[in-house]
CSV table of C-alpha atoms in Angstrom, one decimal:
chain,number,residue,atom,x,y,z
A,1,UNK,CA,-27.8,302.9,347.6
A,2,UNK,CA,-25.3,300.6,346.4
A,3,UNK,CA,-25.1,296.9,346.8
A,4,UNK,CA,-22.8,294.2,345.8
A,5,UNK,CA,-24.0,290.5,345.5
A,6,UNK,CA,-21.4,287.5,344.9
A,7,UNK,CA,-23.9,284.8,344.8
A,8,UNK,CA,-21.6,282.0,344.7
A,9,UNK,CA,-21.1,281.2,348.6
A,10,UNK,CA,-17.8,278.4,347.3
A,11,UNK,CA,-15.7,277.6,344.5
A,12,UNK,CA,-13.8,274.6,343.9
A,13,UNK,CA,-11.2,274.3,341.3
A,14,UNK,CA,-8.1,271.6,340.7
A,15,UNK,CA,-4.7,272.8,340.7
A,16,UNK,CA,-3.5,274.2,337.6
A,17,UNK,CA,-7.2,275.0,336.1
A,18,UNK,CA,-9.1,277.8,335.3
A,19,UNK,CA,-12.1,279.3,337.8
A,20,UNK,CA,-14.1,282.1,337.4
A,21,UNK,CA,-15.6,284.0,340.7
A,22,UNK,CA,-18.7,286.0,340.0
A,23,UNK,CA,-19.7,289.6,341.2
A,24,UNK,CA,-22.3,291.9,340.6
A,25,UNK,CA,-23.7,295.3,341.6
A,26,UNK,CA,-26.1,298.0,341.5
A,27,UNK,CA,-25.5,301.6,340.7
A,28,UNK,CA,-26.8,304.7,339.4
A,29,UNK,CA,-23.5,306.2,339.1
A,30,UNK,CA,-21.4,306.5,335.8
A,31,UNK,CA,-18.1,306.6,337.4
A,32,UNK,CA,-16.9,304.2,339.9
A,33,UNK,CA,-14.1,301.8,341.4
A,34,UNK,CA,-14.0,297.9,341.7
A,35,UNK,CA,-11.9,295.8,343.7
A,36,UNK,CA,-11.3,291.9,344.5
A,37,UNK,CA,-9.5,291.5,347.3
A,38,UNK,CA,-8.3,287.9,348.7
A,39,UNK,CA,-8.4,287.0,352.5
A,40,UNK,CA,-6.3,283.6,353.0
A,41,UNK,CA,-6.5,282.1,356.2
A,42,UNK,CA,-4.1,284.3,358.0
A,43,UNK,CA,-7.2,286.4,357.8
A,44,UNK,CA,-4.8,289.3,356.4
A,45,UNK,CA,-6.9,291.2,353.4
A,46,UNK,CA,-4.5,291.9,350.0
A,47,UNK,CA,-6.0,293.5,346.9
A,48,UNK,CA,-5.8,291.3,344.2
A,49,UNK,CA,-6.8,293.6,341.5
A,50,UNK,CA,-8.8,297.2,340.5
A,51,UNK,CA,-10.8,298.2,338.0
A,52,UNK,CA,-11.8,301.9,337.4
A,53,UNK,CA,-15.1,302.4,335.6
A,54,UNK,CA,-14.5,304.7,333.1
A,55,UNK,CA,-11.5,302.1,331.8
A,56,UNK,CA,-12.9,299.7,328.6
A,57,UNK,CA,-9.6,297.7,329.3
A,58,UNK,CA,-10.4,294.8,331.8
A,59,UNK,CA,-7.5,294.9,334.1
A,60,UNK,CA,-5.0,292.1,334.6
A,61,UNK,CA,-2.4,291.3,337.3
A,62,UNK,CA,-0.6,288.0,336.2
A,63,UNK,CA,-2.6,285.1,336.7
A,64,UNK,CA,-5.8,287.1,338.1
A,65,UNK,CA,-8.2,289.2,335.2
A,66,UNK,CA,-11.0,290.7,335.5
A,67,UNK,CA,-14.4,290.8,333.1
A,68,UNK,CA,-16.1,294.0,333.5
A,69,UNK,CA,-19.0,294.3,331.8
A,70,UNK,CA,-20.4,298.2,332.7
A,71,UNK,CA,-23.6,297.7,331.4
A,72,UNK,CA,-24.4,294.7,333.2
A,73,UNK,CA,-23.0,295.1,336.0
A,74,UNK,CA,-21.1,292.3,336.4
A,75,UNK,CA,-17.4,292.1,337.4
A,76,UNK,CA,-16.0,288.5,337.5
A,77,UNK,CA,-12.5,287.4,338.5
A,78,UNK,CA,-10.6,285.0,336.4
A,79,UNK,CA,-7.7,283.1,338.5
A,80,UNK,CA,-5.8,281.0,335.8
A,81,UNK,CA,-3.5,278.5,336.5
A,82,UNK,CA,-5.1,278.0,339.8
A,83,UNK,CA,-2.6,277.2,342.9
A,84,UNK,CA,-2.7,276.2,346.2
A,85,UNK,CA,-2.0,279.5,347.8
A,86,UNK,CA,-5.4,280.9,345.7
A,87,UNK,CA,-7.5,279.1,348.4
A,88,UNK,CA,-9.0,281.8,350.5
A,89,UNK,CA,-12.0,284.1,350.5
A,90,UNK,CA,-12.5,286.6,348.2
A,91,UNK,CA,-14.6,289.5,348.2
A,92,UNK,CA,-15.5,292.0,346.1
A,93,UNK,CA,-15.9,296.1,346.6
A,94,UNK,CA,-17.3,298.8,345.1
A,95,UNK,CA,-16.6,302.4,345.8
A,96,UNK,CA,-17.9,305.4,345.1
A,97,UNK,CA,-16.9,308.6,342.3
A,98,UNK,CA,-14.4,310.3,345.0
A,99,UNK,CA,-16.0,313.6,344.0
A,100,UNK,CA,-19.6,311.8,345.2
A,101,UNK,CA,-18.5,313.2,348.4
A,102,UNK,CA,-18.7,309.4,349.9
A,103,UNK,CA,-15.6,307.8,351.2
A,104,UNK,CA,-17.4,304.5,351.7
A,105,UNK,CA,-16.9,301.1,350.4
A,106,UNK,CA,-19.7,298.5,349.5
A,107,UNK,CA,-18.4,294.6,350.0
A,108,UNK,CA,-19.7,292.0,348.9
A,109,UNK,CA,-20.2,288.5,351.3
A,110,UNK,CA,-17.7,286.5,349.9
A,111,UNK,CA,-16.7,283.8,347.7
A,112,UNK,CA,-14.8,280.8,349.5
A,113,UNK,CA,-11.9,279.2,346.9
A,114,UNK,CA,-10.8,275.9,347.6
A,115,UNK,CA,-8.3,274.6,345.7
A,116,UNK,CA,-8.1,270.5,345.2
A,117,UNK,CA,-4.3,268.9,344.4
B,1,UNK,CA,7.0,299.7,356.9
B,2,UNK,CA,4.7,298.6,359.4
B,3,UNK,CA,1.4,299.8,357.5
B,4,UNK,CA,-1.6,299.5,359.5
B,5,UNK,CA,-1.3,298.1,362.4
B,6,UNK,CA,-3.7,296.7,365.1
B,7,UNK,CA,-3.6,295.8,368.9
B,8,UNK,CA,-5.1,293.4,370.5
B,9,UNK,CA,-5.2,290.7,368.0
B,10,UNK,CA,-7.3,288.7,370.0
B,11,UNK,CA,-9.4,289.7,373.1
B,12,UNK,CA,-12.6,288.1,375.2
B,13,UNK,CA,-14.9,289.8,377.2
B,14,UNK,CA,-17.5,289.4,379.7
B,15,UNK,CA,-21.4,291.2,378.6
B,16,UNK,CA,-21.1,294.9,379.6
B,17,UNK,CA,-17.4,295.2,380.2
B,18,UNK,CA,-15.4,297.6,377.9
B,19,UNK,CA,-12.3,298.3,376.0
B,20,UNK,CA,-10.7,300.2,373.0
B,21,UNK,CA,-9.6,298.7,369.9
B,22,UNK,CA,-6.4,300.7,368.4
B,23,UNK,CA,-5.3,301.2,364.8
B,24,UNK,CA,-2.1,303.1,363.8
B,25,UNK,CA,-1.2,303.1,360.3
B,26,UNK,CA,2.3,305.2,359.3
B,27,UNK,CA,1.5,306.0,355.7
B,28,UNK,CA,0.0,309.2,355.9
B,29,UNK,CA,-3.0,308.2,354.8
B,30,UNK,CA,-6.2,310.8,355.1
B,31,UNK,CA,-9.3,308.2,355.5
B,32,UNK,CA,-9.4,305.0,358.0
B,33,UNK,CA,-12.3,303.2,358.4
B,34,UNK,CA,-13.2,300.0,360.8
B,35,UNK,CA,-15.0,297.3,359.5
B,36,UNK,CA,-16.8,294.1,361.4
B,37,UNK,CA,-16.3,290.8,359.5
B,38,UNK,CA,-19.2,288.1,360.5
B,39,UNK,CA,-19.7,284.8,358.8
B,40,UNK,CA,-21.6,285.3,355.4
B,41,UNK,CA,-22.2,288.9,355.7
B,42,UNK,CA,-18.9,290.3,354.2
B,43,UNK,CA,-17.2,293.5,355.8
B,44,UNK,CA,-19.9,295.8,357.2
B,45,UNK,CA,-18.5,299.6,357.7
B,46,UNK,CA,-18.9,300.5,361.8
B,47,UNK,CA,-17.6,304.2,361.6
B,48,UNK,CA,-15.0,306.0,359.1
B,49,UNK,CA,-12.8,309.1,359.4
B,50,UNK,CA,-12.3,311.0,356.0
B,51,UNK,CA,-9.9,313.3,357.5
B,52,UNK,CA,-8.2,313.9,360.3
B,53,UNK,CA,-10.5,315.2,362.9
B,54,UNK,CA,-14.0,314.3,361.0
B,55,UNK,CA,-16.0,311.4,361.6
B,56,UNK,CA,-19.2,309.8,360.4
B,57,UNK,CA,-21.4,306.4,360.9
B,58,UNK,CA,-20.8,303.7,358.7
B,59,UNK,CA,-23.5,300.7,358.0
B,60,UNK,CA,-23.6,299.6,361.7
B,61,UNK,CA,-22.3,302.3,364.5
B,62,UNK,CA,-24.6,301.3,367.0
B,63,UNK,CA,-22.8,300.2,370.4
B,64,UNK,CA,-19.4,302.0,369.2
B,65,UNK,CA,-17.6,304.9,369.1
B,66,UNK,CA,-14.7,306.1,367.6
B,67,UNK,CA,-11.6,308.8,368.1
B,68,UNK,CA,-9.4,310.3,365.3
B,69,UNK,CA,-6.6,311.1,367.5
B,70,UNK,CA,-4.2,312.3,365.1
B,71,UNK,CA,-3.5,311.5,361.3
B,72,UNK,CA,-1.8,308.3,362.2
B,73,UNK,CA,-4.5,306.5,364.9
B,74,UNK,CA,-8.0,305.8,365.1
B,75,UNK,CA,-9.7,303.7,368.1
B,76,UNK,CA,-12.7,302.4,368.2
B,77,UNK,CA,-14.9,301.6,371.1
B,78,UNK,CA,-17.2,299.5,372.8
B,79,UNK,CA,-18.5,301.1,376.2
B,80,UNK,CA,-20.5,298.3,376.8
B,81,UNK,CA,-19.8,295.2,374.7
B,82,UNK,CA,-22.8,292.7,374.3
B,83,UNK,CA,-22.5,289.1,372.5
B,84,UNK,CA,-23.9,290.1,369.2
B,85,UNK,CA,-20.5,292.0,368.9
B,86,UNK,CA,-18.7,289.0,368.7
B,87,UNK,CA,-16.8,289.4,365.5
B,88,UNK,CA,-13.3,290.4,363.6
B,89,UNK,CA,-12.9,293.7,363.8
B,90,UNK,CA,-11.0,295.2,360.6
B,91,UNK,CA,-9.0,298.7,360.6
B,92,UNK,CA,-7.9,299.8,357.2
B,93,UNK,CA,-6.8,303.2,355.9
B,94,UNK,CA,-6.4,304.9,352.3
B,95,UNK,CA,-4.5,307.5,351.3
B,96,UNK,CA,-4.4,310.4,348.2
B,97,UNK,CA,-3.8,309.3,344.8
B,98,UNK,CA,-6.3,307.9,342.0
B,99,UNK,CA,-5.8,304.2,342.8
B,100,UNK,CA,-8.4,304.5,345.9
B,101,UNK,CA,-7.4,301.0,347.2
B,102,UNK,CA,-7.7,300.4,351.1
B,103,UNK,CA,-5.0,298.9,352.9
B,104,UNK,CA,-6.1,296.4,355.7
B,105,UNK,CA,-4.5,295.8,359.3
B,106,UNK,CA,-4.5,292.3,360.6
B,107,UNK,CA,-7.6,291.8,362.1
B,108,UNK,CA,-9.0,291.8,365.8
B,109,UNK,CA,-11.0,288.8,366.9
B,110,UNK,CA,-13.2,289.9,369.5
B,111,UNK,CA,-15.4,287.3,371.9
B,112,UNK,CA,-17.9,288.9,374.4
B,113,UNK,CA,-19.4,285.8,376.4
């Protein structure tokens, strides 16, 4: 079975730096889907960014990158430029090859931002 | 666009009373899911529907069930609800396409005393 482990519980960064949130899983599929999303307060979840396995590219979404390193399993989020509004939780998610059969998604527990003025 | 959608947003109940949580979403989407949020244990699946009129058990079903009622809704509930299902209940739904990202409705935060 999958799992997906972000082993940092909080983050702090100041305004206007660079953090990095960590994520790793495990796998014994080739071809797979990652996701960070961000919960702010309002409690709402919003995808911040994707990543399909079989992509080399890391994928970017303005201030928010991704390092996806396929063989170690490891799929950090970069947040440069850091702003207020970044505070919130952040978790990360792993799904399945749709032709797996599984419609499931793994998350991981969460990574708390706070972001210091 | 409403997108998902879920009612209540908040709701308390007594140990062994019931009640159905409702999601709607109007995107035509195939798959909903509901999800439990507790503190430090990330979203945990309760039940999914791949398609209208399929269901299946998620991570943690026991103490719910669930109802496709149509393409657009899918309830989910507790017949007899106990304290350790104190929690924010999530309902999020995902449609065709290769991007395979879940869209989220706003939460339920359920107490059972």
């Amino acid at each position: 079975a999958q799992t997906v482990t972000q082993s940092q519980p909080e983050m702090s960064v100041q305004e206007a730096e660079t953090v990095t949130l960590s994520c790793t899983y495990d796998t014994s599929e080739s071809d797979y889907y990652l996701f960070w999303y961000k919960q702010p307060p309002s409690r709402q979840m919003i995808l911040v960014i994707r990543q399909e396995a079989y992509k080399q590219q890391n994928a970017t979404e303005n201030r928010f990158s991704v390092n996806f390193q396929k063989a170690a399993k490891s799929f950090s989020l970069k947040i440069s430029d850091s702003q207020l509004g970044d505070a919130a939780m952040y978790f990360c998610a792993y799904r399945s090859n749709p032709f797996s059969g599984t419609y499931k998604y793994i998350f991981g527990t969460g990574t708390r931002l706070k972001v210091l003025a | 666009n409403a997108g998902v959608t879920q009612t209540p947003k908040f709701q308390v109940l007594k140990t062994g009373q019931s009640m159905t949580l409702q999601c709607a979403q109007d995107m035509n989407h195939n798959s909903m899911y509901w999800y439990r949020q507790d503190p430090g244990m990330g979203l945990r699946l309760i039940y999914y529907s791949a398609s209208e009129g399929t269901t299946d058990k998620g991570e943690v079903p026991n103490g719910y069930n669930v109802s496709r009622l149509n393409k657009r809704e899918f309830s989910l509930r507790l017949e007899s609800a106990a304290p350790s299902q104190t929690s924010v209940y999530f309902c999020a739904s995902r449609g065709q396409g290769n991007t395979y990202e879940q869209y989220f409705g706003p939460g339920t935060r359920l107490t059972v005393t």
